[in-house]
mmCIF file of C-alpha atoms and ligand atoms in Angstrom:
data_model
loop_
_atom_site.group_PDB
_atom_site.id
_atom_site.type_symbol
_atom_site.label_atom_id
_atom_site.label_comp_id
_atom_site.label_asym_id
_atom_site.label_seq_id
_atom_site.Cartn_x
_atom_site.Cartn_y
_atom_site.Cartn_z
ATOM 1 C CA MET A 1 -9.888 5.567 -14.455
ATOM 2 C CA ASN A 2 -11.128 2.471 -15.854
ATOM 3 C CA GLN A 3 -14.676 0.973 -13.516
ATOM 4 C CA SER A 4 -12.372 -1.502 -11.723
ATOM 5 C CA HIS A 5 -11.431 2.153 -10.111
ATOM 6 C CA HIS A 6 -13.787 3.926 -6.999
ATOM 7 C CA LEU A 7 -13.001 6.704 -5.559
ATOM 8 C CA PHE A 8 -13.768 8.599 -2.453
ATOM 9 C CA ILE A 9 -13.411 11.778 -1.427
ATOM 10 C CA VAL A 10 -14.261 12.390 2.226
ATOM 11 C CA PRO A 11 -13.410 15.539 4.817
ATOM 12 C CA SER A 12 -9.556 14.463 6.075
ATOM 13 C CA HIS A 13 -11.169 13.244 9.923
ATOM 14 C CA ARG A 14 -12.945 10.958 8.301
ATOM 15 C CA LEU A 15 -10.550 9.137 5.811
ATOM 16 C CA ALA A 16 -8.618 7.867 8.340
ATOM 17 C CA LEU A 17 -11.448 5.935 9.426
ATOM 18 C CA GLU A 18 -13.676 5.492 6.347
ATOM 19 C CA ALA A 19 -9.999 3.158 5.487
ATOM 20 C CA ALA A 20 -9.353 2.116 8.302
ATOM 21 C CA ASP A 21 -13.354 0.341 7.793
ATOM 22 C CA HIS A 22 -12.829 -0.576 4.021
ATOM 23 C CA LEU A 23 -10.087 -2.452 5.941
ATOM 24 C CA ILE A 24 -11.789 -4.392 8.103
ATOM 25 C CA ALA A 25 -14.708 -4.814 5.560
ATOM 26 C CA SER A 26 -11.535 -6.749 3.351
ATOM 27 C CA ALA A 27 -10.697 -9.017 6.050
ATOM 28 C CA LYS A 28 -13.581 -10.344 6.831
ATOM 29 C CA ASP A 29 -14.109 -10.420 3.940
ATOM 30 C CA SER A 30 -10.947 -12.982 3.097
ATOM 31 C CA ILE A 31 -11.420 -14.603 6.458
ATOM 32 C CA ASP A 32 -14.980 -15.827 5.273
ATOM 33 C CA GLN A 33 -14.065 -17.298 1.881
ATOM 34 C CA ARG A 34 -10.349 -18.413 2.492
ATOM 35 C CA GLY A 35 -9.659 -18.490 6.184
ATOM 36 C CA ALA A 36 -7.208 -16.044 6.714
ATOM 37 C CA PHE A 37 -6.549 -12.374 5.224
ATOM 38 C CA PHE A 38 -3.009 -11.368 3.818
ATOM 39 C CA ILE A 39 -2.459 -7.714 3.577
ATOM 40 C CA ALA A 40 1.126 -5.738 2.183
ATOM 41 C CA LEU A 41 1.560 -2.851 4.267
ATOM 42 C CA SER A 42 2.419 1.196 3.215
ATOM 43 C CA GLY A 43 4.475 3.568 4.506
ATOM 44 C CA GLY A 44 3.458 6.973 5.282
ATOM 45 C CA SER A 45 1.042 9.144 7.090
ATOM 46 C CA THR A 46 -2.388 7.904 6.210
ATOM 47 C CA PRO A 47 -1.592 4.218 7.333
ATOM 48 C CA LYS A 48 -0.174 5.767 10.588
ATOM 49 C CA ALA A 49 -3.581 6.995 10.852
ATOM 50 C CA ILE A 50 -5.334 3.833 10.243
ATOM 51 C CA PHE A 51 -3.169 1.456 12.508
ATOM 52 C CA ASN A 52 -3.680 4.261 15.234
ATOM 53 C CA LEU A 53 -7.103 3.580 15.383
ATOM 54 C CA LEU A 54 -6.932 -0.234 14.611
ATOM 55 C CA LYS A 55 -5.165 -0.658 17.790
ATOM 56 C CA THR A 56 -8.503 1.208 19.734
ATOM 57 C CA PRO A 57 -11.035 -1.276 21.167
ATOM 58 C CA SER A 58 -13.948 -1.343 19.122
ATOM 59 C CA TYR A 59 -11.124 -2.705 15.879
ATOM 60 C CA GLN A 60 -9.522 -4.985 18.313
ATOM 61 C CA GLU A 61 -12.748 -7.232 18.585
ATOM 62 C CA ALA A 62 -14.167 -6.503 15.040
ATOM 63 C CA ILE A 63 -12.364 -9.599 13.446
ATOM 64 C CA ASP A 64 -10.053 -12.656 13.927
ATOM 65 C CA TRP A 65 -6.353 -11.246 14.170
ATOM 66 C CA SER A 66 -4.947 -14.833 14.863
ATOM 67 C CA LYS A 67 -5.921 -15.445 11.470
ATOM 68 C CA VAL A 68 -3.751 -12.399 9.751
ATOM 69 C CA TYR A 69 -0.672 -12.495 7.265
ATOM 70 C CA LEU A 70 1.325 -8.964 7.786
ATOM 71 C CA PHE A 71 3.660 -8.353 4.966
ATOM 72 C CA TRP A 72 4.865 -4.705 3.968
ATOM 73 C CA GLY A 73 4.765 -3.184 -0.075
ATOM 74 C CA ASP A 74 8.318 -1.173 0.195
ATOM 75 C CA GLU A 75 10.905 -0.661 2.931
ATOM 76 C CA ARG A 76 13.814 1.933 3.579
ATOM 77 C CA PRO A 77 17.505 0.620 4.328
ATOM 78 C CA VAL A 78 18.098 0.767 8.107
ATOM 79 C CA PRO A 79 17.217 -1.891 10.785
ATOM 80 C CA PRO A 80 13.768 -2.426 12.701
ATOM 81 C CA THR A 81 14.727 -0.101 15.052
ATOM 82 C CA ASP A 82 15.387 2.867 13.100
ATOM 83 C CA ALA A 83 12.195 5.399 12.993
ATOM 84 C CA MET A 84 12.615 5.166 9.198
ATOM 85 C CA SER A 85 11.586 1.829 8.691
ATOM 86 C CA ASN A 86 8.028 0.934 7.412
ATOM 87 C CA TYR A 87 8.189 -2.038 9.737
ATOM 88 C CA HIS A 88 9.128 0.099 12.933
ATOM 89 C CA MET A 89 6.358 2.561 12.427
ATOM 90 C CA ALA A 90 3.411 -0.198 11.761
ATOM 91 C CA MET A 91 4.465 -2.063 14.868
ATOM 92 C CA LYS A 92 4.663 0.546 16.902
ATOM 93 C CA GLU A 93 1.567 2.283 15.173
ATOM 94 C CA GLY A 94 -0.738 -0.033 15.697
ATOM 95 C CA TRP A 95 0.132 -3.560 15.148
ATOM 96 C CA GLN A 96 2.075 -4.215 17.928
ATOM 97 C CA SER A 97 -1.077 -3.831 19.861
ATOM 98 C CA LEU A 98 -3.145 -6.406 18.322
ATOM 99 C CA PRO A 99 -3.208 -10.294 18.581
ATOM 100 C CA VAL A 100 -1.163 -11.434 15.544
ATOM 101 C CA PRO A 101 0.778 -13.878 15.895
ATOM 102 C CA GLN A 102 4.710 -12.949 15.670
ATOM 103 C CA THR A 103 5.070 -16.316 13.281
ATOM 104 C CA GLN A 104 2.742 -14.237 10.800
ATOM 105 C CA ILE A 105 4.467 -10.851 10.624
ATOM 106 C CA PHE A 106 6.858 -10.930 7.600
ATOM 107 C CA ARG A 107 9.150 -7.700 7.515
ATOM 108 C CA ILE A 108 11.239 -6.648 4.934
ATOM 109 C CA GLU A 109 14.848 -6.932 6.292
ATOM 110 C CA GLY A 110 16.171 -3.331 5.414
ATOM 111 C CA GLU A 111 19.698 -4.061 7.567
ATOM 112 C CA LYS A 112 20.565 -6.647 4.496
ATOM 113 C CA GLU A 113 22.786 -6.196 2.100
ATOM 114 C CA PRO A 114 19.567 -4.917 -0.389
ATOM 115 C CA GLN A 115 20.138 -7.061 -2.950
ATOM 116 C CA LYS A 116 19.942 -10.113 -0.949
ATOM 117 C CA ALA A 117 17.378 -8.370 1.049
ATOM 118 C CA ALA A 118 15.090 -8.020 -2.132
ATOM 119 C CA GLU A 119 15.487 -12.191 -3.347
ATOM 120 C CA GLU A 120 15.020 -13.413 0.103
ATOM 121 C CA TYR A 121 11.608 -11.741 0.659
ATOM 122 C CA ASN A 122 10.807 -12.547 -3.154
ATOM 123 C CA THR A 123 11.394 -16.379 -2.216
ATOM 124 C CA LEU A 124 9.279 -15.513 0.964
ATOM 125 C CA LEU A 125 6.257 -14.358 -1.076
ATOM 126 C CA MET A 126 6.974 -17.354 -3.377
ATOM 127 C CA LEU A 127 6.585 -19.587 -0.649
ATOM 128 C CA LEU A 128 3.697 -17.811 1.794
ATOM 129 C CA LEU A 129 1.325 -16.303 -0.460
ATOM 130 C CA PRO A 130 -1.810 -17.851 -0.851
ATOM 131 C CA GLU A 131 -2.430 -18.756 -5.474
ATOM 132 C CA HIS A 132 0.914 -15.820 -5.119
ATOM 133 C CA ARG A 133 -2.062 -13.477 -4.556
ATOM 134 C CA PHE A 134 -2.292 -10.777 -1.845
ATOM 135 C CA ASP A 135 -5.857 -9.485 -0.192
ATOM 136 C CA LEU A 136 -5.106 -5.763 0.281
ATOM 137 C CA VAL A 137 -2.524 -4.104 -0.510
ATOM 138 C CA MET A 138 -2.220 -0.188 1.136
ATOM 139 C CA LEU A 139 -0.510 2.133 -1.419
ATOM 140 C CA GLY A 140 0.298 5.522 -1.362
ATOM 141 C CA MET A 141 1.109 8.381 -3.767
ATOM 142 C CA GLY A 142 3.991 10.193 -3.306
ATOM 143 C CA SER A 143 3.755 14.079 -4.586
ATOM 144 C CA ASP A 144 5.980 12.918 -7.628
ATOM 145 C CA GLY A 145 3.756 10.305 -8.295
ATOM 146 C CA HIS A 146 5.712 7.308 -7.050
ATOM 147 C CA THR A 147 4.065 4.294 -5.086
ATOM 148 C CA ALA A 148 5.657 2.082 -2.942
ATOM 149 C CA SER A 149 9.314 2.646 -3.713
ATOM 150 C CA LEU A 150 8.315 3.085 -7.256
ATOM 151 C CA PHE A 151 10.152 6.122 -8.196
ATOM 152 C CA PRO A 152 9.547 7.967 -11.346
ATOM 153 C CA HIS A 153 12.483 6.774 -13.851
ATOM 154 C CA THR A 154 13.531 4.199 -11.631
ATOM 155 C CA LYS A 155 14.765 1.001 -13.343
ATOM 156 C CA ALA A 156 11.849 -1.066 -10.560
ATOM 157 C CA LEU A 157 9.140 0.361 -13.054
ATOM 158 C CA GLN A 158 10.441 -1.796 -15.851
ATOM 159 C CA GLU A 159 10.870 -4.932 -13.731
ATOM 160 C CA LYS A 160 8.859 -7.929 -15.153
ATOM 161 C CA HIS A 161 9.182 -11.048 -13.796
ATOM 162 C CA LYS A 162 10.145 -10.354 -9.448
ATOM 163 C CA TRP A 163 8.135 -8.932 -6.962
ATOM 164 C CA VAL A 164 10.261 -7.856 -4.698
ATOM 165 C CA VAL A 165 13.753 -5.798 -6.206
ATOM 166 C CA ALA A 166 16.157 -2.981 -4.733
ATOM 167 C CA ASN A 167 15.600 -0.494 -6.440
ATOM 168 C CA TRP A 168 18.755 2.589 -6.852
ATOM 169 C CA VAL A 169 16.719 6.158 -6.564
ATOM 170 C CA GLN A 170 18.893 8.631 -7.383
ATOM 171 C CA LYS A 171 17.505 12.152 -6.195
ATOM 172 C CA LEU A 172 16.894 10.613 -2.290
ATOM 173 C CA ASP A 173 20.710 9.039 -3.177
ATOM 174 C CA THR A 174 19.648 6.020 -1.289
ATOM 175 C CA TRP A 175 18.298 2.272 -1.570
ATOM 176 C CA ARG A 176 14.662 0.964 -1.435
ATOM 177 C CA LEU A 177 12.954 -2.596 -1.294
ATOM 178 C CA THR A 178 10.401 -1.927 -3.621
ATOM 179 C CA LEU A 179 7.693 -4.972 -4.311
ATOM 180 C CA THR A 180 6.884 -4.122 -7.921
ATOM 181 C CA TYR A 181 3.439 -4.201 -10.708
ATOM 182 C CA PRO A 182 3.727 -7.743 -11.381
ATOM 183 C CA ILE A 183 2.916 -8.697 -7.401
ATOM 184 C CA PHE A 184 0.697 -5.711 -7.358
ATOM 185 C CA ASP A 185 -1.200 -6.940 -10.816
ATOM 186 C CA LYS A 186 -1.468 -10.147 -8.804
ATOM 187 C CA ALA A 187 -3.648 -8.658 -5.466
ATOM 188 C CA ARG A 188 -7.190 -9.045 -5.115
ATOM 189 C CA SER A 189 -7.520 -5.675 -4.615
ATOM 190 C CA ILE A 190 -5.839 -2.677 -3.886
ATOM 191 C CA ALA A 191 -6.259 0.644 -1.599
ATOM 192 C CA ILE A 192 -4.292 3.697 -2.353
ATOM 193 C CA TYR A 193 -4.893 6.867 0.376
ATOM 194 C CA VAL A 194 -4.013 10.378 -1.191
ATOM 195 C CA THR A 195 -4.113 13.267 1.423
ATOM 196 C CA GLY A 196 -3.574 17.264 1.302
ATOM 197 C CA GLU A 197 -3.343 20.282 -0.674
ATOM 198 C CA GLY A 198 0.646 20.026 -1.727
ATOM 199 C CA LYS A 199 -0.857 16.665 -3.851
ATOM 200 C CA LYS A 200 -3.725 17.816 -5.660
ATOM 201 C CA ASN A 201 -1.790 18.464 -8.661
ATOM 202 C CA THR A 202 -0.222 15.267 -8.798
ATOM 203 C CA LEU A 203 -3.959 14.099 -7.876
ATOM 204 C CA LYS A 204 -5.444 15.634 -11.116
ATOM 205 C CA ASN A 205 -2.450 14.192 -13.094
ATOM 206 C CA ALA A 206 -2.695 10.724 -12.283
ATOM 207 C CA LEU A 207 -6.771 10.580 -12.773
ATOM 208 C CA GLU A 208 -6.983 12.665 -15.404
ATOM 209 C CA GLY A 209 -4.222 13.589 -17.013
ATOM 210 C CA PRO A 210 -2.505 11.583 -20.020
ATOM 211 C CA TYR A 211 -1.232 8.316 -19.384
ATOM 212 C CA GLN A 212 2.662 8.710 -18.422
ATOM 213 C CA PRO A 213 4.237 5.728 -16.097
ATOM 214 C CA ASP A 214 7.582 6.382 -15.731
ATOM 215 C CA GLU A 215 6.379 9.784 -14.978
ATOM 216 C CA LEU A 216 4.136 9.120 -13.027
ATOM 217 C CA PRO A 217 4.102 5.756 -11.896
ATOM 218 C CA ILE A 218 1.325 5.497 -9.497
ATOM 219 C CA GLN A 219 -0.927 5.655 -12.641
ATOM 220 C CA ARG A 220 0.673 1.903 -13.963
ATOM 221 C CA ILE A 221 -1.254 0.501 -10.513
ATOM 222 C CA GLY A 222 -4.952 -1.288 -10.809
ATOM 223 C CA HIS A 223 -6.543 -2.746 -13.545
ATOM 224 C CA GLU A 224 -10.163 -4.419 -14.724
ATOM 225 C CA GLY A 225 -9.243 -7.868 -12.892
ATOM 226 C CA GLN A 226 -8.755 -6.645 -9.080
ATOM 227 C CA THR A 227 -10.823 -4.084 -7.478
ATOM 228 C CA THR A 228 -8.700 -0.650 -6.329
ATOM 229 C CA THR A 229 -9.783 2.053 -3.937
ATOM 230 C CA TRP A 230 -9.066 5.879 -3.495
ATOM 231 C CA PHE A 231 -9.372 7.554 -0.551
ATOM 232 C CA VAL A 232 -8.688 10.740 -0.619
ATOM 233 C CA ASP A 233 -9.455 13.650 1.314
ATOM 234 C CA GLU A 234 -10.983 17.183 -0.106
ATOM 235 C CA ALA A 235 -7.540 19.123 -0.313
ATOM 236 C CA ALA A 236 -6.488 17.078 -2.569
ATOM 237 C CA ALA A 237 -8.984 16.092 -4.345
ATOM 238 C CA LYS A 238 -9.289 20.029 -4.875
ATOM 239 C CA GLU A 239 -8.536 20.201 -8.862
ATOM 240 C CA LEU A 240 -10.233 17.558 -10.023
ATOM 241 C CA SER A 241 -12.634 18.237 -12.721
ATOM 242 C CA SER A 242 -15.320 16.076 -11.277
ATOM 243 C CA PHE A 243 -14.860 16.794 -8.111
ATOM 244 C CA GLU A 244 -18.197 18.035 -7.181
ATOM 245 C CA LEU A 245 -19.699 15.010 -8.446
ATOM 246 C CA LYS A 246 -17.523 12.722 -6.694
ATOM 247 C CA ASN A 247 -17.935 14.196 -3.503
ATOM 248 C CA ILE A 248 -20.145 11.246 -2.163
ATOM 249 C CA LYS A 249 -19.446 7.711 -1.818
ATOM 250 C CA GLN A 250 -19.287 5.749 -5.009
ATOM 251 C CA GLN A 251 -19.269 1.926 -5.563
HETATM 252 C C1 6PG B 301 6.845 5.028 2.577
HETATM 253 C C2 6PG B 301 5.567 4.919 1.141
HETATM 254 C C3 6PG B 301 5.584 5.463 0.192
HETATM 255 C C4 6PG B 301 4.609 6.489 0.532
HETATM 256 C C5 6PG B 301 4.194 7.591 -0.479
HETATM 257 C C6 6PG B 301 2.603 8.417 0.320
HETATM 258 O O1 6PG B 301 7.678 4.239 3.319
HETATM 259 O O2 6PG B 301 7.102 6.426 2.558
HETATM 260 O O3 6PG B 301 5.577 3.513 1.134
HETATM 261 O O4 6PG B 301 4.933 5.398 -1.122
HETATM 262 O O5 6PG B 301 3.323 5.875 0.355
HETATM 263 O O6 6PG B 301 5.541 8.191 -0.031
HETATM 264 O O7 6PG B 301 3.629 8.989 1.545
HETATM 265 P P1 6PG B 301 2.733 10.176 2.620
HETATM 266 O O8 6PG B 301 1.429 9.454 2.919
HETATM 267 O O9 6PG B 301 3.257 10.038 3.544
HETATM 268 O O10 6PG B 301 2.714 11.269 1.408
#
């Protein structure tokens, strides 16, 4: 891990809270500095818990939600009403209760033909993202080391130019729509959430093992020019050699 990575190891029951506070701080900072907050949301269990918190009264009042612009980092090939849709999950779990204007919510259209949906979202990002940068990208890590829908050994890992692609994931026998490294690299900051014992070995390999991003796509996330913050619970952190030392907030 280089110096632009920060690792927070927190008890499971506090992880969503810490992550929600981090999101709010990032939003405040962006709104203060640039008048708006552009965020790419992720699917997964921790974001779900974060979205649940955001709709509670103290968070509702924490920032000016009318300055927030919502996007997604990846999507499944399903309509927005499907329980598998990342858009559906995010709206249902929290965002539909927050006063973000409908005109500032930009979902990936998973119901369309995948290449077309990817091209259209790519165009949308090029038109809408100020300086072509997200203020914050939320990411998770699967137990196979995938992040967003950048799965091990898939074609999207090699994408050097397009910001959004349709990615065929053989082991799931499905298309996924995903943002790519080129746009993640431009983001001002990235938050990665990793929880649960089932991820302890993958996390150790990702953070402390040899660099092999085709095998562990999460390793390719984050560089010196941006801040990458890892929110990891104690169960997932168990195998880290530096566990004892890092069991405190570090910044
Ligand atoms: C998705 C995500 C995906 C997710 C990881 C981790 O659509 O599912 O974008 O990349 O973040 O699979 O998910 P969990 O936190 O639920 O394990």
